[in-house]
Amino acid sequence: MTVRILLVRAVNVGGTAKLPMADFRTMLEDLGAVRARTYIASGNAILDLPDRAGPSEWAEFDRAAERELESRFGFRREVISRSLPELESALADHPFTVADPKLSYVAFLSAAPDQAGIERANQLAVGGDEWAIRGTDLHLRFAAGMGKATLNVDSLLKRLGVAGTARNLRTVTALIELARG
């Protein structure tokens, strides 16, 4: 079995895209996952998948989950998954000082942005906030928290030209611990 951490963008936020976690786990198991478990009600799942040859099969599972979310729950959302080592690397590679893990995030991207996207993103106002790309991960640090940020993550992702979903470092750490167990 291969452990994957599945991240769904923008569910159970602000009253939109309601996704009951028990139904989400059932859906993932119907798609072939084993021992699907969720962490908080924001679209995080740790699951075991039968051994697969590599990233193309994992991407196929992610796309199947996107289609099934739309079919069962009536909304379209991006699904991005990572392996346990990829999540551990993302946490270890965080380039900013972490005074409070609630202020620092990793946005897991659907692909690495190209140089033109990075140049477009560099034109955004950031105030005291910071961002950096590390492969397919976007690292963020908000001076006063995401809710009071100058940097708008949706605008940043749009300019980068990739989809992504962000989790604070406290959540990333919790997902790693659950995936190890």
XYZ file of N, CA, C and O in Angstrom:
724
model
N 0.834 -1.191 0.000
C 0.000 0.000 0.000
C 0.879 1.255 0.000
O 1.945 1.270 0.586
N 0.378 2.278 -0.632
C 1.034 3.568 -0.693
C 0.189 4.576 0.070
O -1.004 4.697 -0.184
N 0.805 5.309 0.998
C 0.086 6.334 1.747
C 0.081 7.616 0.932
O 1.129 8.058 0.444
N -1.100 8.195 0.763
C -1.250 9.482 0.081
C -2.020 10.417 0.994
O -2.905 9.997 1.730
N -1.680 11.682 0.946
C -2.409 12.713 1.663
C -3.139 13.518 0.597
O -2.522 14.071 -0.314
N -4.446 13.519 0.697
C -5.310 14.158 -0.295
C -5.806 15.479 0.274
O -6.267 15.526 1.417
N -5.713 16.542 -0.510
C -6.099 17.879 -0.085
C -7.098 18.448 -1.090
O -6.807 18.516 -2.284
N -8.263 18.832 -0.607
C -9.293 19.405 -1.463
C -9.338 20.901 -1.202
O -9.359 21.350 -0.055
N -9.381 21.672 -2.268
C -9.396 23.129 -2.156
C -10.784 23.636 -1.760
O -11.792 23.236 -2.323
N -10.819 24.497 -0.769
C -11.979 25.331 -0.430
C -13.277 24.567 -0.193
O -14.280 24.819 -0.844
N -13.262 23.648 0.758
C -14.514 23.017 1.182
C -14.800 23.392 2.633
O -13.887 23.646 3.413
N -16.092 23.450 2.939
C -16.558 23.789 4.289
C -15.999 25.121 4.781
O -15.706 25.293 5.958
N -15.861 26.066 3.863
C -15.361 27.399 4.194
C -16.448 28.408 3.859
O -16.925 28.442 2.729
N -16.851 29.189 4.824
C -17.829 30.247 4.572
C -19.177 29.751 4.096
O -19.859 30.452 3.364
N -19.549 28.554 4.471
C -20.869 28.043 4.120
C -21.002 27.500 2.708
O -22.097 27.141 2.286
N -19.903 27.429 1.960
C -19.985 26.899 0.602
C -19.309 25.537 0.522
O -18.481 25.187 1.356
N -19.656 24.800 -0.490
C -19.049 23.502 -0.777
C -19.039 22.601 0.456
O -17.994 22.180 0.932
N -20.234 22.308 0.960
C -20.369 21.447 2.141
C -19.926 20.029 1.800
O -20.413 19.428 0.845
N -19.005 19.513 2.586
C -18.482 18.174 2.382
C -18.435 17.450 3.727
O -17.477 17.613 4.490
N -19.461 16.648 4.021
C -19.430 15.870 5.268
C -18.275 14.865 5.220
O -18.128 14.118 4.252
N -17.464 14.867 6.258
C -16.263 14.042 6.258
C -16.563 12.544 6.188
O -15.838 11.809 5.520
N -17.618 12.067 6.822
C -17.958 10.631 6.738
C -18.290 10.263 5.297
O -17.843 9.215 4.794
N -19.022 11.117 4.614
C -19.364 10.866 3.209
C -18.122 10.959 2.317
O -17.987 10.221 1.336
N -17.227 11.863 2.652
C -15.973 12.017 1.918
C -15.135 10.743 2.038
O -14.615 10.220 1.043
N -15.017 10.206 3.259
C -14.270 8.958 3.458
C -14.894 7.812 2.656
O -14.174 7.043 2.001
N -16.198 7.707 2.698
C -16.896 6.661 1.932
C -16.617 6.813 0.447
O -16.330 5.836 -0.250
N -16.679 8.040 -0.052
C -16.413 8.298 -1.464
C -15.010 7.837 -1.845
O -14.821 7.170 -2.866
N -14.018 8.179 -1.017
C -12.637 7.798 -1.315
C -12.475 6.280 -1.323
O -11.789 5.724 -2.186
N -13.117 5.608 -0.393
C -13.045 4.144 -0.354
C -13.772 3.527 -1.541
O -13.318 2.522 -2.103
N -14.873 4.133 -1.978
C -15.568 3.662 -3.184
C -14.676 3.776 -4.418
O -14.821 3.004 -5.374
N -13.757 4.746 -4.400
C -12.822 4.935 -5.522
C -11.608 4.006 -5.445
O -10.777 4.009 -6.344
N -11.492 3.242 -4.354
C -10.394 2.282 -4.251
C -9.417 2.524 -3.129
O -8.472 1.754 -2.941
N -9.607 3.605 -2.367
C -8.733 3.866 -1.224
C -9.057 2.875 -0.111
O -10.168 2.378 0.000
N -8.053 2.614 0.698
C -8.211 1.753 1.862
C -7.928 2.603 3.092
O -7.033 3.447 3.084
N -8.698 2.386 4.135
C -8.455 3.058 5.408
C -8.393 4.574 5.261
O -7.484 5.247 5.778
N -9.371 5.159 4.575
C -9.426 6.610 4.441
C -9.790 7.225 5.783
O -10.709 6.792 6.450
N -9.008 8.223 6.196
C -9.313 8.948 7.414
C -9.146 10.435 7.130
O -8.364 10.814 6.261
N -9.908 11.242 7.832
C -9.894 12.675 7.577
C -9.361 13.418 8.794
O -9.374 12.908 9.915
N -8.898 14.630 8.538
C -8.414 15.503 9.606
C -9.112 16.845 9.466
O -9.029 17.470 8.406
N -9.765 17.271 10.484
C -10.632 18.445 10.536
C -11.509 18.515 9.281
O -11.275 17.818 8.300
N -12.521 19.294 9.322
C -13.526 19.298 8.255
C -13.174 20.263 7.133
O -14.002 21.062 6.707
N -11.944 20.191 6.648
C -11.552 21.130 5.590
C -10.915 20.435 4.387
O -10.058 21.009 3.728
N -11.324 19.197 4.128
C -10.873 18.532 2.917
C -9.510 17.904 2.992
O -8.798 17.845 1.987
N -9.120 17.403 4.158
C -7.848 16.712 4.328
C -8.127 15.238 4.547
O -8.919 14.890 5.418
N -7.468 14.384 3.787
C -7.641 12.942 3.978
C -6.296 12.244 3.869
O -5.446 12.622 3.063
N -6.135 11.245 4.701
C -4.979 10.359 4.627
C -5.536 9.020 4.205
O -6.528 8.546 4.768
N -4.954 8.434 3.176
C -5.496 7.177 2.693
C -4.392 6.274 2.187
O -3.290 6.719 1.892
N -4.716 5.014 2.159
C -3.815 4.020 1.592
C -4.379 3.647 0.233
O -5.583 3.405 0.096
N -3.507 3.622 -0.752
C -3.896 3.198 -2.095
C -3.117 1.943 -2.434
O -1.953 1.812 -2.051
N -3.763 1.040 -3.160
C -2.994 -0.123 -3.619
C -1.751 0.380 -4.350
O -1.788 1.430 -4.998
N -0.644 -0.328 -4.197
C 0.591 0.120 -4.831
C 0.348 0.445 -6.293
O -0.267 -0.318 -7.026
N 0.801 1.600 -6.672
C 0.625 2.072 -8.041
C 2.001 2.358 -8.625
O 2.952 2.599 -7.895
N 2.067 2.396 -9.925
C 3.354 2.549 -10.594
C 3.992 3.915 -10.370
O 5.196 4.028 -10.380
N 3.190 4.942 -10.165
C 3.808 6.246 -9.993
C 2.850 7.399 -10.105
O 1.640 7.224 -10.022
N 3.399 8.587 -10.310
C 2.618 9.815 -10.273
C 1.426 9.865 -11.231
O 0.414 10.468 -10.903
N 1.518 9.246 -12.390
C 0.378 9.328 -13.309
C -0.844 8.623 -12.731
O -1.967 9.109 -12.867
N -0.652 7.504 -12.043
C -1.775 6.804 -11.428
C -2.328 7.598 -10.243
O -3.534 7.615 -10.006
N -1.465 8.253 -9.489
C -1.933 9.087 -8.383
C -2.731 10.262 -8.925
O -3.752 10.628 -8.362
N -2.256 10.854 -10.002
C -2.983 11.959 -10.624
C -4.339 11.483 -11.139
O -5.334 12.214 -11.035
N -4.390 10.272 -11.678
C -5.677 9.712 -12.123
C -6.642 9.582 -10.951
O -7.828 9.876 -11.089
N -6.142 9.150 -9.784
C -7.001 9.042 -8.604
C -7.509 10.428 -8.202
O -8.695 10.600 -7.903
N -6.632 11.430 -8.222
C -7.029 12.795 -7.875
C -8.129 13.294 -8.812
O -9.106 13.897 -8.367
N -7.975 13.054 -10.133
C -8.990 13.511 -11.085
C -10.310 12.751 -10.873
O -11.386 13.335 -10.976
N -10.224 11.457 -10.564
C -11.436 10.678 -10.277
C -12.137 11.241 -9.046
O -13.371 11.340 -9.010
N -11.365 11.646 -8.032
C -11.956 12.242 -6.829
C -12.634 13.568 -7.159
O -13.727 13.855 -6.650
N -12.032 14.369 -8.029
C -12.663 15.627 -8.451
C -14.003 15.365 -9.128
O -15.005 16.027 -8.828
N -14.018 14.403 -10.044
C -15.266 14.078 -10.748
C -16.329 13.566 -9.778
O -17.505 13.929 -9.871
N -15.902 12.743 -8.833
C -16.845 12.160 -7.888
C -17.381 13.210 -6.911
O -18.552 13.167 -6.543
N -16.552 14.164 -6.508
C -17.032 15.271 -5.676
C -18.148 16.023 -6.391
O -19.180 16.334 -5.796
N -17.939 16.290 -7.660
C -18.946 17.023 -8.433
C -20.217 16.189 -8.588
O -21.326 16.691 -8.415
N -20.055 14.912 -8.859
C -21.205 14.036 -9.053
C -22.008 13.859 -7.763
O -23.229 13.966 -7.767
N -21.335 13.602 -6.663
C -22.027 13.306 -5.401
C -22.464 14.540 -4.628
O -23.491 14.519 -3.956
N -21.650 15.592 -4.674
C -21.904 16.733 -3.800
C -22.264 18.010 -4.551
O -22.607 19.016 -3.939
N -22.138 18.006 -5.888
C -22.611 19.117 -6.694
C -21.682 20.313 -6.790
O -22.111 21.398 -7.159
N -20.404 20.154 -6.479
C -19.465 21.254 -6.660
C -18.154 20.714 -7.213
O -17.808 19.566 -7.022
N -17.460 21.582 -7.930
C -16.169 21.232 -8.520
C -15.067 21.874 -7.691
O -15.079 23.077 -7.455
N -14.129 21.053 -7.243
C -12.979 21.546 -6.501
C -11.738 20.763 -6.921
O -11.821 19.584 -7.243
N -10.584 21.455 -6.897
C -9.331 20.797 -7.203
C -8.950 19.857 -6.070
O -9.157 20.168 -4.902
N -8.398 18.713 -6.447
C -7.870 17.744 -5.501
C -6.383 17.592 -5.806
O -5.996 17.342 -6.949
N -5.578 17.766 -4.787
C -4.126 17.658 -4.932
C -3.639 16.689 -3.865
O -4.044 16.791 -2.704
N -2.798 15.746 -4.257
C -2.301 14.806 -3.256
C -0.779 14.805 -3.237
O -0.124 15.210 -4.190
N -0.271 14.351 -2.108
C 1.159 14.231 -1.904
C 1.445 12.932 -1.155
O 0.598 12.432 -0.415
N 2.653 12.445 -1.308
C 3.114 11.305 -0.514
C 3.570 11.825 0.847
O 3.800 13.032 1.026
N 3.745 10.929 1.788
C 4.272 11.316 3.099
C 5.658 11.963 2.961
O 5.880 13.040 3.527
N 6.603 11.380 2.205
C 7.906 12.054 2.057
C 7.795 13.444 1.427
O 8.543 14.356 1.796
N 6.868 13.626 0.500
C 6.693 14.952 -0.105
C 6.177 15.954 0.927
O 6.623 17.113 0.950
N 5.256 15.530 1.775
C 4.752 16.419 2.823
C 5.856 16.754 3.823
O 6.002 17.915 4.234
N 6.636 15.747 4.197
C 7.754 15.973 5.122
C 8.769 16.938 4.521
O 9.276 17.834 5.213
N 9.062 16.795 3.237
C 9.999 17.703 2.561
C 9.456 19.123 2.510
O 10.208 20.087 2.718
N 8.160 19.253 2.234
C 7.552 20.586 2.182
C 7.702 21.286 3.529
O 8.041 22.478 3.590
N 7.479 20.557 4.602
C 7.616 21.144 5.934
C 9.079 21.507 6.217
O 9.373 22.609 6.684
N 9.986 20.617 5.903
C 11.418 20.858 6.152
C 11.967 21.998 5.296
O 12.881 22.708 5.723
N 11.405 22.187 4.095
C 11.904 23.202 3.168
C 11.297 24.586 3.388
O 11.600 25.512 2.633
N 10.436 24.732 4.388
C 9.801 26.041 4.610
C 10.882 27.091 4.841
O 11.676 26.976 5.779
N 10.951 28.106 3.966
C 12.099 29.020 3.993
C 12.001 30.191 4.970
O 12.942 30.971 5.078
N 10.876 30.322 5.678
C 10.684 31.486 6.524
C 10.773 31.119 7.999
O 10.472 30.001 8.390
N 11.160 32.088 8.807
C 11.161 31.895 10.251
C 9.722 31.662 10.695
O 8.814 32.383 10.284
N 9.533 30.652 11.532
C 8.187 30.299 11.980
C 8.049 30.711 13.445
O 8.436 29.981 14.354
N 7.483 31.898 13.660
C 7.217 32.359 15.017
C 5.935 31.714 15.536
O 5.808 31.418 16.712
N 4.990 31.494 14.630
C 3.701 30.885 14.965
C 3.277 30.050 13.762
O 3.075 30.594 12.676
N 3.117 28.718 13.919
C 2.773 27.873 12.771
C 1.413 28.190 12.154
O 1.142 27.781 11.037
N 0.575 28.960 12.854
C -0.707 29.372 12.275
C -0.523 30.500 11.257
O -1.434 30.776 10.482
N 0.620 31.156 11.259
C 0.874 32.269 10.338
C 1.654 31.838 9.099
O 1.805 32.618 8.163
N 2.161 30.615 9.117
C 2.959 30.098 8.001
C 2.218 28.953 7.331
O 1.643 28.099 8.010
N 2.266 28.922 6.010
C 1.488 27.979 5.227
C 2.330 27.343 4.133
O 3.330 27.912 3.694
N 1.853 26.200 3.659
C 2.309 25.638 2.400
C 1.067 25.496 1.534
O 0.063 24.924 1.967
N 1.130 26.053 0.335
C 0.079 25.826 -0.661
C 0.618 24.745 -1.594
O 1.664 24.922 -2.227
N -0.077 23.628 -1.615
C 0.325 22.510 -2.460
C -0.249 22.767 -3.846
O -1.450 22.951 -4.009
N 0.637 22.820 -4.831
C 0.262 23.228 -6.188
C 0.040 22.029 -7.091
O 0.638 20.969 -6.897
N -0.788 22.234 -8.106
C -1.063 21.182 -9.085
C 0.123 20.945 -10.007
O 0.247 19.871 -10.594
N 0.988 21.931 -10.132
C 2.187 21.832 -10.981
C 3.146 22.944 -10.561
O 2.742 23.899 -9.893
N 4.378 22.817 -10.976
C 5.338 23.894 -10.725
C 5.034 25.049 -11.674
O 4.844 24.831 -12.874
N 4.963 26.266 -11.165
C 4.702 27.409 -12.047
C 5.899 27.691 -12.941
O 7.039 27.407 -12.573
N 5.628 28.241 -14.119
C 6.721 28.584 -15.014
C 7.281 29.966 -14.647
O 6.717 30.683 -13.815
N 8.383 30.308 -15.269
C 9.061 31.568 -14.948
C 8.177 32.774 -15.244
O 8.170 33.743 -14.482
N 7.399 32.731 -16.314
C 6.516 33.857 -16.642
C 5.470 34.050 -15.541
O 5.160 35.189 -15.161
N 4.947 32.966 -15.011
C 3.986 33.061 -13.916
C 4.610 33.641 -12.667
O 4.003 34.469 -11.966
N 5.830 33.228 -12.366
C 6.530 33.752 -11.195
C 6.774 35.254 -11.359
O 6.589 36.036 -10.422
N 7.138 35.670 -12.564
C 7.359 37.092 -12.811
C 6.073 37.892 -12.645
O 6.077 38.987 -12.070
N 4.932 37.340 -13.132
C 3.640 38.016 -12.932
C 3.320 38.119 -11.439
O 2.843 39.139 -10.956
N 3.571 37.049 -10.712
C 3.272 37.022 -9.278
C 4.150 37.993 -8.499
O 3.708 38.572 -7.499
N 5.371 38.194 -8.957
C 6.282 39.121 -8.276
C 5.784 40.562 -8.304
O 6.279 41.400 -7.558
N 4.789 40.866 -9.136
C 4.248 42.219 -9.235
C 3.168 42.500 -8.192
O 2.742 43.641 -8.030
N 2.724 41.474 -7.465
C 1.687 41.660 -6.452
C 2.227 42.374 -5.212
O 3.370 42.141 -4.804
N 1.376 43.168 -4.599
C 1.720 43.790 -3.322
C 1.710 42.714 -2.244
O 0.817 41.866 -2.209
N 2.714 42.740 -1.376
C 2.787 41.732 -0.324
C 2.794 42.329 1.079
O 2.611 41.602 2.054
N 3.009 43.633 1.210
C 3.100 44.221 2.540
C 4.192 43.521 3.322
O 5.289 43.308 2.828
N 3.882 43.094 4.538
C 4.851 42.367 5.352
C 4.793 40.867 5.153
O 5.467 40.116 5.856
N 3.978 40.409 4.205
C 3.837 38.981 3.935
C 4.960 38.520 3.003
O 5.598 39.331 2.334
N 5.181 37.220 2.973
C 6.249 36.662 2.142
C 5.757 35.411 1.430
O 4.899 34.697 1.950
N 6.329 35.136 0.259
C 6.046 33.887 -0.441
C 7.286 33.432 -1.194
O 8.140 34.232 -1.549
N 7.361 32.116 -1.408
C 8.483 31.531 -2.150
C 8.017 30.205 -2.748
O 7.248 29.465 -2.132
N 8.512 29.920 -3.929
C 8.211 28.660 -4.612
C 9.353 27.686 -4.361
O 10.521 28.036 -4.483
N 8.983 26.462 -4.034
C 9.927 25.344 -3.926
C 9.308 24.183 -4.700
O 8.482 23.449 -4.167
N 9.642 24.080 -5.970
C 9.080 23.016 -6.810
C 7.578 23.184 -6.987
O 7.127 24.187 -7.543
N 6.809 22.227 -6.481
C 5.346 22.296 -6.603
C 4.701 22.753 -5.291
O 3.515 22.511 -5.059
N 5.482 23.425 -4.466
C 4.963 23.959 -3.207
C 5.185 25.470 -3.158
O 6.252 25.966 -3.517
N 4.158 26.166 -2.709
C 4.221 27.606 -2.507
C 4.244 27.842 -0.998
O 3.302 27.474 -0.302
N 5.323 28.403 -0.510
C 5.456 28.683 0.919
C 5.028 30.116 1.188
O 5.382 31.027 0.434
N 4.264 30.285 2.265
C 3.706 31.585 2.611
C 3.933 31.877 4.086
O 3.869 30.968 4.916
N 4.180 33.152 4.388
C 4.203 33.607 5.776
C 3.477 34.929 5.819
O 3.784 35.854 5.061
N 2.470 34.983 6.676
C 1.653 36.182 6.812
C 2.023 36.893 8.105
O 1.981 36.304 9.181
N 2.368 38.156 7.987
C 2.824 38.932 9.146
C 1.749 39.010 10.231
O 2.059 38.910 11.413
N 0.486 39.161 9.832
C -0.601 39.330 10.812
C -1.688 38.267 10.649
O -2.798 38.451 11.112
N -1.371 37.185 9.967
C -2.359 36.129 9.741
C -2.992 36.258 8.366
O -3.025 37.344 7.782
N -3.498 35.143 7.858
C -4.076 35.121 6.515
C -5.290 36.047 6.417
O -5.514 36.682 5.393
N -6.078 36.155 7.492
C -7.279 36.988 7.474
C -6.995 38.478 7.359
O -7.865 39.245 6.953
N -5.800 38.896 7.720
C -5.423 40.318 7.662
C -4.293 40.551 6.667
O -3.588 41.560 6.743
N -4.122 39.640 5.743
C -2.979 39.686 4.829
C -3.127 40.750 3.757
O -4.230 41.032 3.289
N -2.005 41.315 3.381
C -1.940 42.157 2.183
C -1.912 41.255 0.952
O -2.579 41.518 -0.046
N -1.155 40.174 1.045
C -1.010 39.221 -0.050
C -2.284 38.392 -0.187
O -2.723 37.745 0.758
N -2.879 38.417 -1.368
C -4.078 37.642 -1.644
C -3.661 36.337 -2.339
O -3.120 36.367 -3.445
N -3.904 35.215 -1.663
C -3.445 33.923 -2.182
C -4.127 33.571 -3.502
O -3.485 33.054 -4.418
N -5.423 33.854 -3.633
C -6.108 33.552 -4.890
C -5.503 34.327 -6.059
O -5.299 33.776 -7.142
N -5.188 35.601 -5.835
C -4.542 36.405 -6.881
C -3.155 35.875 -7.203
O -2.745 35.833 -8.371
N -2.447 35.460 -6.170
C -1.106 34.910 -6.361
C -1.164 33.646 -7.210
O -0.418 33.494 -8.184
N -2.077 32.729 -6.870
C -2.206 31.483 -7.641
C -2.618 31.773 -9.090
O -2.112 31.139 -10.022
N -3.511 32.721 -9.264
C -3.952 33.081 -10.617
C -2.770 33.580 -11.455
O -2.594 33.168 -12.601
N -1.961 34.422 -10.873
C -0.792 34.935 -11.605
C 0.242 33.841 -11.846
O 0.901 33.841 -12.880
N 0.390 32.940 -10.889
C 1.315 31.817 -11.077
C 0.813 30.861 -12.157
O 1.593 30.125 -12.752
N -0.501 30.848 -12.383
C -1.081 30.014 -13.426
C -1.262 28.556 -13.026
O -1.304 27.679 -13.893
N -1.379 28.295 -11.721
C -1.568 26.927 -11.231
C -2.622 26.920 -10.136
O -2.835 27.915 -9.450
N -3.263 25.779 -9.973
C -4.193 25.596 -8.861
C -3.407 25.202 -7.630
O -2.310 24.642 -7.724
N -3.964 25.495 -6.477
C -3.308 25.107 -5.232
C -4.263 25.205 -4.065
O -5.313 25.838 -4.154
N -3.881 24.572 -2.996
C -4.652 24.629 -1.761
C -3.689 24.743 -0.592
O -2.710 24.001 -0.516
N -3.945 25.702 0.287
C -3.009 26.026 1.362
C -3.440 25.402 2.690
O -4.623 25.328 3.002
N -2.426 24.999 3.456
C -2.620 24.501 4.819
C -1.557 25.146 5.701
O -0.395 25.282 5.295
N -1.962 25.547 6.921
C -0.954 26.113 7.808
C -0.033 25.008 8.306
O -0.336 23.818 8.184
N 1.115 25.405 8.833
C 2.120 24.417 9.224
C 1.644 23.525 10.360
O 2.070 22.372 10.458
N 0.745 24.014 11.186
C 0.175 23.168 12.243
C -0.606 22.011 11.605
O -0.469 20.859 12.017
N -1.393 22.297 10.580
C -2.149 21.253 9.882
C -1.217 20.311 9.136
O -1.402 19.092 9.178
N -0.204 20.851 8.464
C 0.755 20.004 7.744
C 1.424 19.034 8.718
O 1.543 17.833 8.443
N 1.822 19.534 9.873
C 2.453 18.683 10.880
C 1.494 17.598 11.362
O 1.878 16.430 11.489
N 0.249 17.952 11.591
C -0.749 16.974 12.036
C -0.986 15.912 10.961
O -1.099 14.713 11.272
N -1.048 16.307 9.709
C -1.237 15.346 8.617
C -0.061 14.379 8.526
O -0.249 13.180 8.288
N 1.148 14.896 8.719
C 2.326 14.033 8.709
C 2.237 12.996 9.838
O 2.463 11.801 9.612
N 1.886 13.448 11.017
C 1.772 12.523 12.152
C 0.703 11.469 11.911
O 0.917 10.279 12.198
N -0.438 11.864 11.378
C -1.507 10.894 11.080
C -1.074 9.902 9.994
O -1.395 8.728 10.070
N -0.352 10.403 9.001
C 0.109 9.524 7.914
C 1.155 8.526 8.402
O 1.232 7.401 7.908
N 1.952 8.921 9.369
C 2.951 8.009 9.940
C 2.319 6.910 10.774
O 2.883 5.835 10.905
N 1.162 7.238 11.378
C 0.490 6.270 12.276
C -0.237 5.265 11.510
O -0.575 4.205 11.667
